[in-house]
XYZ file of C-alpha atoms in Angstrom:
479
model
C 0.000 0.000 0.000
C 2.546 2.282 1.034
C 4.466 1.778 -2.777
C 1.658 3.761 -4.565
C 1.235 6.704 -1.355
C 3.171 10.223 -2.693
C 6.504 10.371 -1.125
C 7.024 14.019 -0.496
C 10.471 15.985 1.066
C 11.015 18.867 3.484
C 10.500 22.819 1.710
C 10.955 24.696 5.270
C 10.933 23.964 9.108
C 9.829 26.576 11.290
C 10.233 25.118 14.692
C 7.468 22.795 15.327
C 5.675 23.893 11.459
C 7.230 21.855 8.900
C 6.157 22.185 4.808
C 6.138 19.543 2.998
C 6.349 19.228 -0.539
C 4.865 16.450 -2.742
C 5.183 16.763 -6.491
C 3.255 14.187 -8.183
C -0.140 12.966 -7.306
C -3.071 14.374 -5.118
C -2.130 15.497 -1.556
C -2.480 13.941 1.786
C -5.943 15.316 3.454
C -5.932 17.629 6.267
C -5.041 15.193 9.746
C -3.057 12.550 7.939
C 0.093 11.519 10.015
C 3.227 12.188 7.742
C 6.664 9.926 8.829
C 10.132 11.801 7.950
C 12.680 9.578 6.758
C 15.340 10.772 8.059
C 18.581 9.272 9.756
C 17.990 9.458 13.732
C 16.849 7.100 15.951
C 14.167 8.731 16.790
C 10.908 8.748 14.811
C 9.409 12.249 13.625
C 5.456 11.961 12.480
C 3.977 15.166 11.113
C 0.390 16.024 10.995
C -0.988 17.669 8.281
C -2.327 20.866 8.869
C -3.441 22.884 5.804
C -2.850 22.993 2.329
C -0.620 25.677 1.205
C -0.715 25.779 -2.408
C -1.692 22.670 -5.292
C 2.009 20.790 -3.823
C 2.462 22.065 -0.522
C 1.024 20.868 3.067
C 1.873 22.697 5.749
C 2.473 20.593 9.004
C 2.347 20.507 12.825
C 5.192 18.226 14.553
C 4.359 15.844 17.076
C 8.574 15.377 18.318
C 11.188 17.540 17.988
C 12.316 18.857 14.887
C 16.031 19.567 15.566
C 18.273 18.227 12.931
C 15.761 18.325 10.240
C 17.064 19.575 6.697
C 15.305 20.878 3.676
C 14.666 18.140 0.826
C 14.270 15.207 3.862
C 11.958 12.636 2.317
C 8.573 12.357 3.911
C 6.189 9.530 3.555
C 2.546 9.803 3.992
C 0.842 7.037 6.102
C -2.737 8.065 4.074
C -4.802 7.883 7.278
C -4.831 9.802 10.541
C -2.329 9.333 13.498
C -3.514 6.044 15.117
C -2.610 4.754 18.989
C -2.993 1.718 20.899
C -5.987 0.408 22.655
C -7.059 -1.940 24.547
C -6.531 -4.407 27.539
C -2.478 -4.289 26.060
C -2.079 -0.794 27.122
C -3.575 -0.668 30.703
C -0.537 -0.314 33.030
C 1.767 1.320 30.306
C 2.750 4.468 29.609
C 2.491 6.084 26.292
C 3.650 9.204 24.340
C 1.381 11.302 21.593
C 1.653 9.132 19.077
C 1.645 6.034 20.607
C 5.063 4.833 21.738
C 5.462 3.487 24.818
C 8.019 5.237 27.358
C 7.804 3.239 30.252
C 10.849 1.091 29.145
C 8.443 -1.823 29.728
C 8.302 -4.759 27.272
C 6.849 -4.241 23.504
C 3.332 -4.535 22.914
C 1.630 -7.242 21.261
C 1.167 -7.392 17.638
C -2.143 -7.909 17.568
C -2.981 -4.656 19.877
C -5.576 -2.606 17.748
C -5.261 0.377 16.901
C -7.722 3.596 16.893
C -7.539 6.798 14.868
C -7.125 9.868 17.512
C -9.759 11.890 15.304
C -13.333 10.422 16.182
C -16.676 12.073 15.966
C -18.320 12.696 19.098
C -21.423 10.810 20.040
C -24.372 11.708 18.045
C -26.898 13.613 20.649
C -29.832 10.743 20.715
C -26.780 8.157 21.296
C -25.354 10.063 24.510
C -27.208 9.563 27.838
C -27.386 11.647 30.791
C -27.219 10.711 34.293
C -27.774 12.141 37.517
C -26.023 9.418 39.824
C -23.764 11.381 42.623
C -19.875 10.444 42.009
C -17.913 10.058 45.675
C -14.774 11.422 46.211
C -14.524 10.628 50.039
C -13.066 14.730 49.954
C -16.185 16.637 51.926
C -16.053 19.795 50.466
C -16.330 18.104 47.007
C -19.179 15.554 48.163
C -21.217 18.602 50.020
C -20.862 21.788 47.733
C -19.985 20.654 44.122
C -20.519 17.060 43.840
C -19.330 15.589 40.831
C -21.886 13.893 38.248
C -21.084 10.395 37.223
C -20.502 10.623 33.506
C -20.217 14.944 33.967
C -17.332 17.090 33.533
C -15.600 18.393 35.908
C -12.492 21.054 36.028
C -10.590 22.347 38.882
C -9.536 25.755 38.700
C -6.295 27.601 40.374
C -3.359 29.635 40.052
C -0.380 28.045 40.819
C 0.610 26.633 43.567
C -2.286 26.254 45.175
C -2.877 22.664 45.110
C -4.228 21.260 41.705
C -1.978 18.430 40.739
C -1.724 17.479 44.640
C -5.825 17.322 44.440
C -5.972 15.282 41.263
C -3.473 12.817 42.688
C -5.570 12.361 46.098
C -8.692 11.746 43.776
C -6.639 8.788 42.194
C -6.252 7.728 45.597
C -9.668 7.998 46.439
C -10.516 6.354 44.006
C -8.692 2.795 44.129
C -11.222 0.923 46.334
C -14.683 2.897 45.190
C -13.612 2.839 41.937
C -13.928 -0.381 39.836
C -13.526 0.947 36.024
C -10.700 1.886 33.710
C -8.305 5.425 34.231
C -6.607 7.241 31.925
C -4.616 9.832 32.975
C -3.704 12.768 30.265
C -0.152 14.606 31.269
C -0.566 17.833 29.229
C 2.081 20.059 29.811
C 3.273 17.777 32.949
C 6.671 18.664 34.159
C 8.683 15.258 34.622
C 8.949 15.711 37.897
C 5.176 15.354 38.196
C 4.762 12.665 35.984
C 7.303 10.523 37.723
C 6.041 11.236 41.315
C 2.536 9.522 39.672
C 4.363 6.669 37.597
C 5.789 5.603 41.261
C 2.449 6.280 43.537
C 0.770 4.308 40.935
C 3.179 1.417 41.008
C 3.278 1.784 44.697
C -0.365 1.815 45.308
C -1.460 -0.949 42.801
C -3.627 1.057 41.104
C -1.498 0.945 37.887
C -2.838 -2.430 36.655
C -6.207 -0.622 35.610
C -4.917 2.516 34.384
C -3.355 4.017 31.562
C -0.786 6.775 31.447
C -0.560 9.097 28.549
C 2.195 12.521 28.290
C 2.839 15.137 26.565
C 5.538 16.827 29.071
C 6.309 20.463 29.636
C 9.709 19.416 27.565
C 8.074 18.549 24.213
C 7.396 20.433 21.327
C 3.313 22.428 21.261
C 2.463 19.736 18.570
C 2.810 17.112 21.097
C 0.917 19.313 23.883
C -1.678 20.207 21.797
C -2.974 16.122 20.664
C -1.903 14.262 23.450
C -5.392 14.875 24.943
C -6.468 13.357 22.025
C -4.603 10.487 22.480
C -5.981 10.393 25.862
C -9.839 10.437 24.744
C -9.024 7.675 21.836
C -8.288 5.205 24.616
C -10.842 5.993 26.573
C -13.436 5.646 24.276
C -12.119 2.444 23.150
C -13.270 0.998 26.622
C -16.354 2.820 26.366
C -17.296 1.773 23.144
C -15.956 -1.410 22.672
C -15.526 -3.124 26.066
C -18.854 -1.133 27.489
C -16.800 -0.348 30.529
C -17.040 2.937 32.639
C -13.926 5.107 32.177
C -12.403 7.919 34.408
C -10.803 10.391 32.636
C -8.220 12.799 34.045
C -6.728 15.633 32.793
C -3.747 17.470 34.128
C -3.329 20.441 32.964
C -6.227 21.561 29.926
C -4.681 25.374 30.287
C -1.435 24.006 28.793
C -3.715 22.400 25.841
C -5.076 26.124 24.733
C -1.350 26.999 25.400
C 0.011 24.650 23.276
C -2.682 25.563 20.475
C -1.499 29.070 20.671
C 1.585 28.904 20.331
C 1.343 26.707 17.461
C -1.485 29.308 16.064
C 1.490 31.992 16.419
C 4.048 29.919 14.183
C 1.313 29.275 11.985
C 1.106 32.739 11.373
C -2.642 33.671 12.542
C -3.487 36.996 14.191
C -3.895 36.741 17.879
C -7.126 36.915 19.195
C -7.988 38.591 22.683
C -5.126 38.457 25.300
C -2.989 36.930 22.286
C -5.227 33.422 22.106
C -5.537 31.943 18.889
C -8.777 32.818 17.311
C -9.807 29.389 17.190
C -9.791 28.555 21.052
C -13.127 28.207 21.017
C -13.664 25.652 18.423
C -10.370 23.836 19.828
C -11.610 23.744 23.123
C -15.238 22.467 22.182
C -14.081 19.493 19.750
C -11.963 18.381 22.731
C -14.658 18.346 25.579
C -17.780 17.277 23.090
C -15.966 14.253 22.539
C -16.350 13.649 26.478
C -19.309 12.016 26.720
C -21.286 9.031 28.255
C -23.859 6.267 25.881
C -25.792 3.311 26.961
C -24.111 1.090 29.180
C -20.831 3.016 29.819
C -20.186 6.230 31.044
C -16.781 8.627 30.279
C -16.135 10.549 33.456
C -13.620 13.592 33.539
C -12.023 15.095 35.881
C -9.652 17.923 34.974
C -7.074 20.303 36.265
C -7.505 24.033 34.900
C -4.513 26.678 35.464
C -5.718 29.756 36.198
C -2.998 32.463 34.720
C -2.552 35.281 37.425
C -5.859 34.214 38.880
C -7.397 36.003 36.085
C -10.837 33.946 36.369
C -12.154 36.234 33.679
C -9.178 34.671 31.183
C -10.703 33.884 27.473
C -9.163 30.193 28.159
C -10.742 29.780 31.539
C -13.879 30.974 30.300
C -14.379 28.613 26.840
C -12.799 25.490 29.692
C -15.500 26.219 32.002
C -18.677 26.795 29.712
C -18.239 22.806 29.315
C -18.343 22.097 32.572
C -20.740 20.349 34.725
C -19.109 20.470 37.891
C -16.527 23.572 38.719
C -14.318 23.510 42.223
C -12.207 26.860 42.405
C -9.439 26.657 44.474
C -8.278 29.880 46.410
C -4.644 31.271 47.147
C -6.068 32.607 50.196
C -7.471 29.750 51.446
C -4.354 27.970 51.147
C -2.164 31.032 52.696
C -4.484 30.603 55.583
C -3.454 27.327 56.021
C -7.239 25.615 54.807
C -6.344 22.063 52.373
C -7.530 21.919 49.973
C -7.888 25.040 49.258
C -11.564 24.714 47.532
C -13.651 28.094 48.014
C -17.450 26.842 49.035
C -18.748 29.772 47.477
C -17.136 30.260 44.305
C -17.213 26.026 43.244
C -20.483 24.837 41.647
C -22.289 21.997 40.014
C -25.073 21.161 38.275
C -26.053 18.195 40.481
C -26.805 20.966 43.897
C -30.772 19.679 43.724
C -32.901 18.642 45.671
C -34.098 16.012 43.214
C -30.974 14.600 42.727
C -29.124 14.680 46.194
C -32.039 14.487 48.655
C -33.433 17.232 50.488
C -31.486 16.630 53.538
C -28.097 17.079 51.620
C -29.266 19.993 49.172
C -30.596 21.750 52.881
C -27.430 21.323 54.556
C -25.244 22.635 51.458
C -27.577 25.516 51.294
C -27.264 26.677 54.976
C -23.746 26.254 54.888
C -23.127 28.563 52.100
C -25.116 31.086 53.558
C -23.457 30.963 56.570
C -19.707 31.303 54.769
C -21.341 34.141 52.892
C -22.242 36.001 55.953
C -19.346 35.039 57.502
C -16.932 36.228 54.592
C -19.589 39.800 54.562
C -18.350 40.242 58.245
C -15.107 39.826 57.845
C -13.842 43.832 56.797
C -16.318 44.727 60.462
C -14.757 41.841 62.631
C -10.678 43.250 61.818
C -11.668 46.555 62.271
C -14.019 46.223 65.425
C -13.498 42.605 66.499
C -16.218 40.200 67.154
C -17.054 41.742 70.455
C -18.865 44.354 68.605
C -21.233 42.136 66.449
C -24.920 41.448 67.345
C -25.535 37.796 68.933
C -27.139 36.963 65.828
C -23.679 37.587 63.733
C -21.968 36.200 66.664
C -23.696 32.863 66.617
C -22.812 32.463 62.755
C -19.000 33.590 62.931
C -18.674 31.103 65.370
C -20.353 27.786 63.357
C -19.009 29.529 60.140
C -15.571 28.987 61.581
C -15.748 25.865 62.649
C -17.283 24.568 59.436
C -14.211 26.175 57.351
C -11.862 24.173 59.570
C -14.453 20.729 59.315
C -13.787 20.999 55.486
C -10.137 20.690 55.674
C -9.278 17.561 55.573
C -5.573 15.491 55.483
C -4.732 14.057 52.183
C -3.000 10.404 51.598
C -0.909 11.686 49.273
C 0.550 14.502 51.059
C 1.299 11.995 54.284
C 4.806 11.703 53.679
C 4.967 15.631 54.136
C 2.481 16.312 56.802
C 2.980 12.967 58.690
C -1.025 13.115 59.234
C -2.871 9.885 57.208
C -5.361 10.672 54.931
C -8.546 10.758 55.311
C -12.036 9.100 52.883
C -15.381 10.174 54.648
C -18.479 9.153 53.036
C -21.017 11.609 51.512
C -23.429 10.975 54.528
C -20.991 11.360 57.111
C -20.077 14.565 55.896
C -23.642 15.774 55.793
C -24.461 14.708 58.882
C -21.384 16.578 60.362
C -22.047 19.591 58.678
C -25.753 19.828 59.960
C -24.250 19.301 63.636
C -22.022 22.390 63.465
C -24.894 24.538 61.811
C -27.020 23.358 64.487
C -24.403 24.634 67.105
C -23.200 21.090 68.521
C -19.675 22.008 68.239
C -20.296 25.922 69.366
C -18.218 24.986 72.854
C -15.541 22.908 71.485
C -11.938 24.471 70.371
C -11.703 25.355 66.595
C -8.519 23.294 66.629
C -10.639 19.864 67.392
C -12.418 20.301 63.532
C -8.792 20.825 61.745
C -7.975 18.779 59.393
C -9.586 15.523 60.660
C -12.387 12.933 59.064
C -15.478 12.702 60.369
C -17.335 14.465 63.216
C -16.534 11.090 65.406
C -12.792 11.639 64.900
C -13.335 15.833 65.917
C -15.115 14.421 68.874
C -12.387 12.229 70.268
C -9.868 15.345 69.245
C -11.876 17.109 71.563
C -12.380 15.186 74.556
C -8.786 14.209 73.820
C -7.731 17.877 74.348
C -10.077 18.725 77.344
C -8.694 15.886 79.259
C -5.078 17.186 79.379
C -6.545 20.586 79.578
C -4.988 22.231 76.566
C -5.695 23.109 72.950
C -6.291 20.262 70.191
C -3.485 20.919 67.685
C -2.235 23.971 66.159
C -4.956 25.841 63.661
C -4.634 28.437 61.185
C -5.010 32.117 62.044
């Protein structure tokens, strides 16, 4: 077959855009994976972008392009970049285009492969659901519970706790959690992605799980498609084993990023705050494709970088109008000492009912946001008067607004080896049920310190009798 494809060669290489010409015959269509025959060890596949003129493609790189030289043959593989799927793949680790990079043993022959351009589900073939998915993290479960099947994005600046909160949902997820994962590295420094290559390995969790990056290191091509990669596997389990996956994504900003800066070398006119004036479209082919049909689900969970904590950001924005479930983390939660550092007012979803969580849940979530609100509205009068000054009324909330801020922390398993505290998994109704006890005013006489970062209200109880019975505070708190 490949005798009778055009064989093209190298016209220019501008970074990570390559031109290809190909003389005789009709060109390769727009996506087709190009492979450079050149003389390294390395492979380089091209993807076609455009057409420039009746013999020229213009092309995005998915490796590095250094050492390339003009008149380089190219052959065209006449069909989309395709990856491997399947049961083969699940404990591996894989680049863009397919290759594995865990140094593990080769893959089987017979491993199928899947083109990473698919159509989304048509819209009668997608189904919705409305079934609560449990993180065991009690902010999540109270005030933005995620939807089986949904989308959900976590939002931040840096350095406030993203990657650390994706990690502890991999945790969480283990023994709840009896479907397929795929993990997406876009943009992943290789720090990161080793810490997560030896958690998984450590934790067991690998055997079920698939590992897919396109590091910090490698060229914008290889940024900008690895999600796609990503998706192709997943949907391969959906599709053709009818298994539920988990998808998650760490970091989507760095998937815009990639796209612009391959929009720049591509020679389009920036769009607002320099985006490429397709980020839209980009960002909407990507997250359509997430979706759930009869008899498996696709559930995502992804990490969203927040530049300058510019939540008004054009890439923020297009991420988040996709979203079914949105937990925004705050800087000054975390400089306060609060992990994670979720903001109860700020995170949504679209699951808050009463017709989907109960009543009882929906009622507790409510009164606990309104008592945050009031308690963040006081805050200006409380530095400059104190809380002497404030009616009994006010009083009464600051005090079980307090104390529910410090209930929502909670200790992580994967920060243990840092914090020396174990992690903590409380179940949806357990985390109710202690919320409604500190709006109630249960807790109103016990320290602050005794609801710090522990699980359930059982385990703030014990803190606190622990405390009064040597006379002394619980543990230290945050100011």
């Amino acid at each position: 077959m490949n005798d009778i494809l055009p064989v093209g060669s190298v016209m220019s290489v501008r970074g990570a855009v390559v031109d290809v010409s190909f003389t005789g015959g009709a060109l390769p269509a727009i996506n087709t994976a190009l492979i450079v025959q050149w003389d390294r060890p390395d492979p380089l596949v091209l993807e076609v972008h455009s057409h420039v003129d009746p013999v020229t493609v213009r092309c995005i790189a998915l490796q590095a392009t250094a050492g390339l030289a003009r008149s380089t043959s190219v052959r065209t593989s006449g069909a989309p970049l395709s990856v491997p799927v399947g049961d083969a793949v699940l404990g591996r680790l894989l680049d863009v285009v397919g290759m594995l990079k865990d140094r593990g043993p080769a893959l089987p022959a017979d491993t199928p492969r899947r083109s990473i351009h698919n159509v989304p589900p048509s819209l009668k073939g997608e189904t919705s659901t409305t079934s609560v998915f449990e993180t065991g993290i009690k902010v999540i479960d109270l005030l933005a519970p995620l939807v089986q099947g949904g989308k959900a994005a976590m939002f931040g600046g840096a350095g406030v706790g993203k990657t650390v909160l994706v990690m502890e949902l991999i945790h969480a997820m283990v023994e709840k959690y009896q479907g397929i994962s795929v993990f997406a590295g876009v943009g992943e420094r290789s720090r990161e992605g080793h810490e997560l290559l030896t958690d998984m390995q450590g934790s067991g969790v690998l055997a079920r799980t698939v590992l897919v990056y396109g590091q910090m290191n490698e060229p914008p091509g290889a940024r900008w498609r690895v999600p796609l990669t990503a998706l192709t596997i997943a949907e391969f389990f959906r599709d053709q084993k009818h298994q539920n996956v988990l998808l998650l994504m760490d970091n989507v900003f760095r998937f815009v990023q990639a796209g612009a800066e391959l929009s720049s070398l591509l020679g389009r006119l920036p769009s607002r705050v320099g985006y490429q004036p397709t980020l839209a479209t980009e960002v909407a082919a990507l997250q359509e494709r997430i979706a759930s049909v009869a008899g498996a689900s696709v559930t995502a969970i992804q990490a969203v970088y927040v530049p300058a904590d510019d939540f008004t950001d054009p890439a923020v924005t297009a991420i988040s109008s996709h979203m079914d479930s949105m937990i925004v983390l705050s800087r000054d939660l975390a400089a306060e000492g609060f992990y994670p550092a979720i903001d109860p007012l700020a995170s949504t979803s679209a699951l808050l009912d009463p017709a989907f969580l109960g009543v009882d849940h929906y009622d507790v979530a409510e009164r606990a946001r309104e008592a945050l609100a009031r308690f963040k509205d006081l805050q200006d009068i409380i530095a400059l008067l104190g809380v002497e000054e404030l009616n009994a009324s006010d009083r009464e909330i600051v005090t079980r607004a307090r104390r529910l801020q410090r209930f929502l922390s909670q200790p992580f398993a994967v920060t243990e080896a840092f914090t020396g505290t174990p992690g903590r998994s409380v179940p949806r109704a357990e985390t109710v049920a202690g919320c409604r006890a500190i709006l109630d005013g249960e807790t109103d006489g016990w320290a602050e310190t005794s609801l710090y970062m522990v699980g359930n209200l059982d385990e703030a109880r014990a803190k606190e009798a622990a405390a009064q019975a040597v006379g002394k505070p619980a543990a230290a708190k945050p100011s």
